[in-house]
JSON list of C-alpha atoms in Angstrom, two decimals:
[
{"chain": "A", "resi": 136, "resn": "UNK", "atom": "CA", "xyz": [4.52, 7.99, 14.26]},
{"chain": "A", "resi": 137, "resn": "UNK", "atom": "CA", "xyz": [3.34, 4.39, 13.19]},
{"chain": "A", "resi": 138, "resn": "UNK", "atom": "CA", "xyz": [5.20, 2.37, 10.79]},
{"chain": "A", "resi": 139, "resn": "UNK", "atom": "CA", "xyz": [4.16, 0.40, 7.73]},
{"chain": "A", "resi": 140, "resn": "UNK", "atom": "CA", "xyz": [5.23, -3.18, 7.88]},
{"chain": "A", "resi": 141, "resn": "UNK", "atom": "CA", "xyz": [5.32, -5.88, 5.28]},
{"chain": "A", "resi": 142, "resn": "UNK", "atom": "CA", "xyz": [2.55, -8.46, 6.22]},
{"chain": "A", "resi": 143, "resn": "UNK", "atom": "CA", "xyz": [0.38, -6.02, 7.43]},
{"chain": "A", "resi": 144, "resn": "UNK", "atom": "CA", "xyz": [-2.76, -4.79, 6.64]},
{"chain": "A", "resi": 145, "resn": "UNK", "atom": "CA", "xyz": [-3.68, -1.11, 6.01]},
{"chain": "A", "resi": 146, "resn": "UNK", "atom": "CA", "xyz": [-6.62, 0.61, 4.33]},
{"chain": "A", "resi": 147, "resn": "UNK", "atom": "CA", "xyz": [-6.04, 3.16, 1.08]},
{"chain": "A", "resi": 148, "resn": "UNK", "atom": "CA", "xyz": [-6.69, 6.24, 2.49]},
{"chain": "A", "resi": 149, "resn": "UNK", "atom": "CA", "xyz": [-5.39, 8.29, -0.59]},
{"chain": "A", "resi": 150, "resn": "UNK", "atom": "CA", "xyz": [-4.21, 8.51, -4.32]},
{"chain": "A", "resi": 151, "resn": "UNK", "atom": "CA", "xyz": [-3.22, 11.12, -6.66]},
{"chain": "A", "resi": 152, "resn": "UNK", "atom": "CA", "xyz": [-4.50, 9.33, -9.97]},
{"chain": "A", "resi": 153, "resn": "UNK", "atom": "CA", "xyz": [-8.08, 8.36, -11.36]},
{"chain": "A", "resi": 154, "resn": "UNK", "atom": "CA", "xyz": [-7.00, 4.72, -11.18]},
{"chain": "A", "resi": 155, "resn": "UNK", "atom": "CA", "xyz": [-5.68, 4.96, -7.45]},
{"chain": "A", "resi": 156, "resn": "UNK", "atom": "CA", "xyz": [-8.76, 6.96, -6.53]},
{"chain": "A", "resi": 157, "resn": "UNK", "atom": "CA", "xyz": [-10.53, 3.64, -7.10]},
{"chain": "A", "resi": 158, "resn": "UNK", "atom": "CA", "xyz": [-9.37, 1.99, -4.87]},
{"chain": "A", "resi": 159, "resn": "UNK", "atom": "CA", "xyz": [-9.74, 3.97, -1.95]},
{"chain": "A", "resi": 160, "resn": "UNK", "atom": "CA", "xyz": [-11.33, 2.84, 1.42]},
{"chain": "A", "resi": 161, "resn": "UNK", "atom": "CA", "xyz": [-10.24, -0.82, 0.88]},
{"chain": "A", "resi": 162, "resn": "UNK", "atom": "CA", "xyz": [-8.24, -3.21, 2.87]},
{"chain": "A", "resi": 163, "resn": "UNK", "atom": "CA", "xyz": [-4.56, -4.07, 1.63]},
{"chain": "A", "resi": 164, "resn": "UNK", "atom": "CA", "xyz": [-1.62, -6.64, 2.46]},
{"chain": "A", "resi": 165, "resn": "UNK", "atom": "CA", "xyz": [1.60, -4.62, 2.65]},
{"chain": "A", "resi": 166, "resn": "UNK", "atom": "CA", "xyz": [3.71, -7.14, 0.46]},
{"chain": "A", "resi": 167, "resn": "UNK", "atom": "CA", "xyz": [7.49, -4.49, -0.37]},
{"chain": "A", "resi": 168, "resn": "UNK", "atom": "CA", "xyz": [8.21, -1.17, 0.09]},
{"chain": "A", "resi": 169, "resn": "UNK", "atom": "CA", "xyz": [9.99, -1.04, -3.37]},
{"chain": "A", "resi": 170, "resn": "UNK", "atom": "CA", "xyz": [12.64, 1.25, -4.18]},
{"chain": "A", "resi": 171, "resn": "UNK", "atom": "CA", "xyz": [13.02, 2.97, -7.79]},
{"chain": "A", "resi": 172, "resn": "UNK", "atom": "CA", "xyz": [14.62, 0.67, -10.12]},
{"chain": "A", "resi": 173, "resn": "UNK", "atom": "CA", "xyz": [14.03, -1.88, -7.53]},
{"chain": "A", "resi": 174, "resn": "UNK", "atom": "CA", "xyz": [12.44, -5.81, -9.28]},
{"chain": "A", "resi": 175, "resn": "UNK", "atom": "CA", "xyz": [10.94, -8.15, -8.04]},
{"chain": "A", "resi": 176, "resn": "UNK", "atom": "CA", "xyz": [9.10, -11.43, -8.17]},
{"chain": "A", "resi": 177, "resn": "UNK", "atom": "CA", "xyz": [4.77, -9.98, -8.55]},
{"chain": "A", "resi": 178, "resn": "UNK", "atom": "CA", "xyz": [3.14, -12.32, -5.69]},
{"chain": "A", "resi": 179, "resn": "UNK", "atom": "CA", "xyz": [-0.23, -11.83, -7.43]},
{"chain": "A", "resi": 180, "resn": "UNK", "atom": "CA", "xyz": [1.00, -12.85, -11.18]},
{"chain": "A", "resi": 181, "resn": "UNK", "atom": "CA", "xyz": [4.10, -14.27, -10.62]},
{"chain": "A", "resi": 182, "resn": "UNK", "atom": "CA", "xyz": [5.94, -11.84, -13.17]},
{"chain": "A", "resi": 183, "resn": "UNK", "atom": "CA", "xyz": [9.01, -10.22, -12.56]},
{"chain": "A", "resi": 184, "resn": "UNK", "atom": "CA", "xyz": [8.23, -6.79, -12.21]},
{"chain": "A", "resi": 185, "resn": "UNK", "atom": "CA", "xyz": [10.21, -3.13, -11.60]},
{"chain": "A", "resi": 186, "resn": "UNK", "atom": "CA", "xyz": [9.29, -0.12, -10.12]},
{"chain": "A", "resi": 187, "resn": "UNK", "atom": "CA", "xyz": [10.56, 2.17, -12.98]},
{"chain": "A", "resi": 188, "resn": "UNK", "atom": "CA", "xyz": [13.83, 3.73, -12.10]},
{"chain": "A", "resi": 189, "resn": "UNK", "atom": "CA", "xyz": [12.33, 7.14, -12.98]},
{"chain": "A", "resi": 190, "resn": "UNK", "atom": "CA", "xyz": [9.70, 6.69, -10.10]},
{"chain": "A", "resi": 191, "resn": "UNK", "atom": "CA", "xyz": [10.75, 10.12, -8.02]},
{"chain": "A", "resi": 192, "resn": "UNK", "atom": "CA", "xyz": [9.90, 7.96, -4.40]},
{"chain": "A", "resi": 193, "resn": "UNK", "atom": "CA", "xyz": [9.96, 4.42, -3.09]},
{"chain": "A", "resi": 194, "resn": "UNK", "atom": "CA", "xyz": [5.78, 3.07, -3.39]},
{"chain": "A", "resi": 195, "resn": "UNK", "atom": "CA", "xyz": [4.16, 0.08, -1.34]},
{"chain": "A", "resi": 196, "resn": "UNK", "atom": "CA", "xyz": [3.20, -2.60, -3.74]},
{"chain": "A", "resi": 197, "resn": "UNK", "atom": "CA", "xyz": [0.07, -3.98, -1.66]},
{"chain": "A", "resi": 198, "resn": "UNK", "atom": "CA", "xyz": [-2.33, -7.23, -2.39]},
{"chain": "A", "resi": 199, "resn": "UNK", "atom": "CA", "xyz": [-6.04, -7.04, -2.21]},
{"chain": "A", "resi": 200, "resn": "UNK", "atom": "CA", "xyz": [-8.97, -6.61, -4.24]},
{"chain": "A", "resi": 201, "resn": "UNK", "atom": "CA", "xyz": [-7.80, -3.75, -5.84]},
{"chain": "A", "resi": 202, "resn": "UNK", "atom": "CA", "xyz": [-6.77, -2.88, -9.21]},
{"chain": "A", "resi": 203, "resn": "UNK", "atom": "CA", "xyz": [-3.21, -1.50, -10.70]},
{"chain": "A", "resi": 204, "resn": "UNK", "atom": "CA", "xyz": [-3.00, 1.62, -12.28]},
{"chain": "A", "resi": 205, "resn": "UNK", "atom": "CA", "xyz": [-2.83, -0.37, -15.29]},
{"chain": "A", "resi": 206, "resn": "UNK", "atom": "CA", "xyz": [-6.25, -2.31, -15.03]},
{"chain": "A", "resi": 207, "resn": "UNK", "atom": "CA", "xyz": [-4.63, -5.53, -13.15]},
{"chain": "A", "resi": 208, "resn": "UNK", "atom": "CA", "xyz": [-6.22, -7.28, -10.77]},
{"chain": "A", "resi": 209, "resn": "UNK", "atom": "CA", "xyz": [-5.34, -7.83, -7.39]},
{"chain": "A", "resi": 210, "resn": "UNK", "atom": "CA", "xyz": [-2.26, -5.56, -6.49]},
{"chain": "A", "resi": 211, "resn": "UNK", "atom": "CA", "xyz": [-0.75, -1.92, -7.00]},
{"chain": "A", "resi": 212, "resn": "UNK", "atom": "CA", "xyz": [1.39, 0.62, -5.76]},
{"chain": "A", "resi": 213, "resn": "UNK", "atom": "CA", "xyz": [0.82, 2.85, -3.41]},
{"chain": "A", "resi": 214, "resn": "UNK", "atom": "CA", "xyz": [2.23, 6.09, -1.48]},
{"chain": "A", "resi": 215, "resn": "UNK", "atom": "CA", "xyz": [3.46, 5.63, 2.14]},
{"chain": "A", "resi": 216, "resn": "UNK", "atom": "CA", "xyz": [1.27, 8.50, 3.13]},
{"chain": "A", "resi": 217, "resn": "UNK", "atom": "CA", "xyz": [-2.03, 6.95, 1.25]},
{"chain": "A", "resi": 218, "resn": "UNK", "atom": "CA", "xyz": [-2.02, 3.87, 3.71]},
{"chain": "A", "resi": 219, "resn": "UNK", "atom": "CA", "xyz": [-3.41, 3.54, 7.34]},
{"chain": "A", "resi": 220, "resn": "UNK", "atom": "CA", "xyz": [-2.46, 0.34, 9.32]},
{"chain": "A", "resi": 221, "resn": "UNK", "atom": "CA", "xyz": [-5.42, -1.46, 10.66]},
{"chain": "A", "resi": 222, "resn": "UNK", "atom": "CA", "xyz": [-2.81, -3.13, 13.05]},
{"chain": "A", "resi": 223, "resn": "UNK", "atom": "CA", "xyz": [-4.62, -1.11, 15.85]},
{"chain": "A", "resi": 224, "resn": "UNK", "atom": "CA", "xyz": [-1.53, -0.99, 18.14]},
{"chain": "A", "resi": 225, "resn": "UNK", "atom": "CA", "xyz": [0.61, 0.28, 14.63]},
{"chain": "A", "resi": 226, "resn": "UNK", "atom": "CA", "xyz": [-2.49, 2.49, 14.00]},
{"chain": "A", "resi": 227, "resn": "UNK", "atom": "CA", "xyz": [-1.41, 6.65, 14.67]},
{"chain": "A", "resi": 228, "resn": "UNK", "atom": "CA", "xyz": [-4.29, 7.23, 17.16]},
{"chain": "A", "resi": 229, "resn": "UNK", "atom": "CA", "xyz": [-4.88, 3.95, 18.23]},
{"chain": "A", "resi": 230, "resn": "UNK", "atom": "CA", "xyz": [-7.84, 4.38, 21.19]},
{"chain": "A", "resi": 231, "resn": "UNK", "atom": "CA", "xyz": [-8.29, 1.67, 24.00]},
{"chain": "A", "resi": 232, "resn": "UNK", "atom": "CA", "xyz": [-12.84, 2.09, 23.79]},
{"chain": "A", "resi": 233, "resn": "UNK", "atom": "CA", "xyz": [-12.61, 0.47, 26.90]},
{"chain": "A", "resi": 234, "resn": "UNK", "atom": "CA", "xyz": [-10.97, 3.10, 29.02]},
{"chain": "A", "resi": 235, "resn": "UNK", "atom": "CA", "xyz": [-12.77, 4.84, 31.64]},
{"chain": "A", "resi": 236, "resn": "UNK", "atom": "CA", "xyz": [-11.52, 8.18, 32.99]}
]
């Protein structure tokens, strides 16, 4: 299994609303896994900002040139399973192209 790490870069591979959808197939910075209820200083805006308390999982707030789900640019949260590294070594089939059998 590969793990998600903060300072890493993934690509959105998935989103289960119209303004997540948008933003699939580009590149991310992993900034926080955030936990519900869980604030914290925005590094795009510099806004102190929560992940609602009623938020039934713990979400990925991620940098990039991608859009929130509320029209801002240049971050948004996203679902652990909607991310793929691009670390290849942290990727889940990482392939050496180089290997000869």
């Amino acid at each position: 299994m590969f793990q998600l790490k903060p300072g890493s870069l993934a690509i959105i591979i998935g989103a289960r609303t119209s303004a997540g959808r948008r933003n699939i197939g580009k590149s991310v910075e992993l900034f926080a896994l955030c936990q519900p209820g869980q604030r914290f200083l925005n590094p795009v805006n510099g806004v102190m900002t929560e992940l609602p308390a009623t938020a039934d999982r713990a979400l990925w707030l991620v940098t990039g040139d991608i859009t929130s789900f509320d029209h801002q640019h240049g971050f948004a949260f996203v679902r652990p399973e909607h991310l793929m590294p691009l670390t290849p070594e942290d990727a889940p089939y990482a392939v050496d192209a180089f290997t000869v059998n």
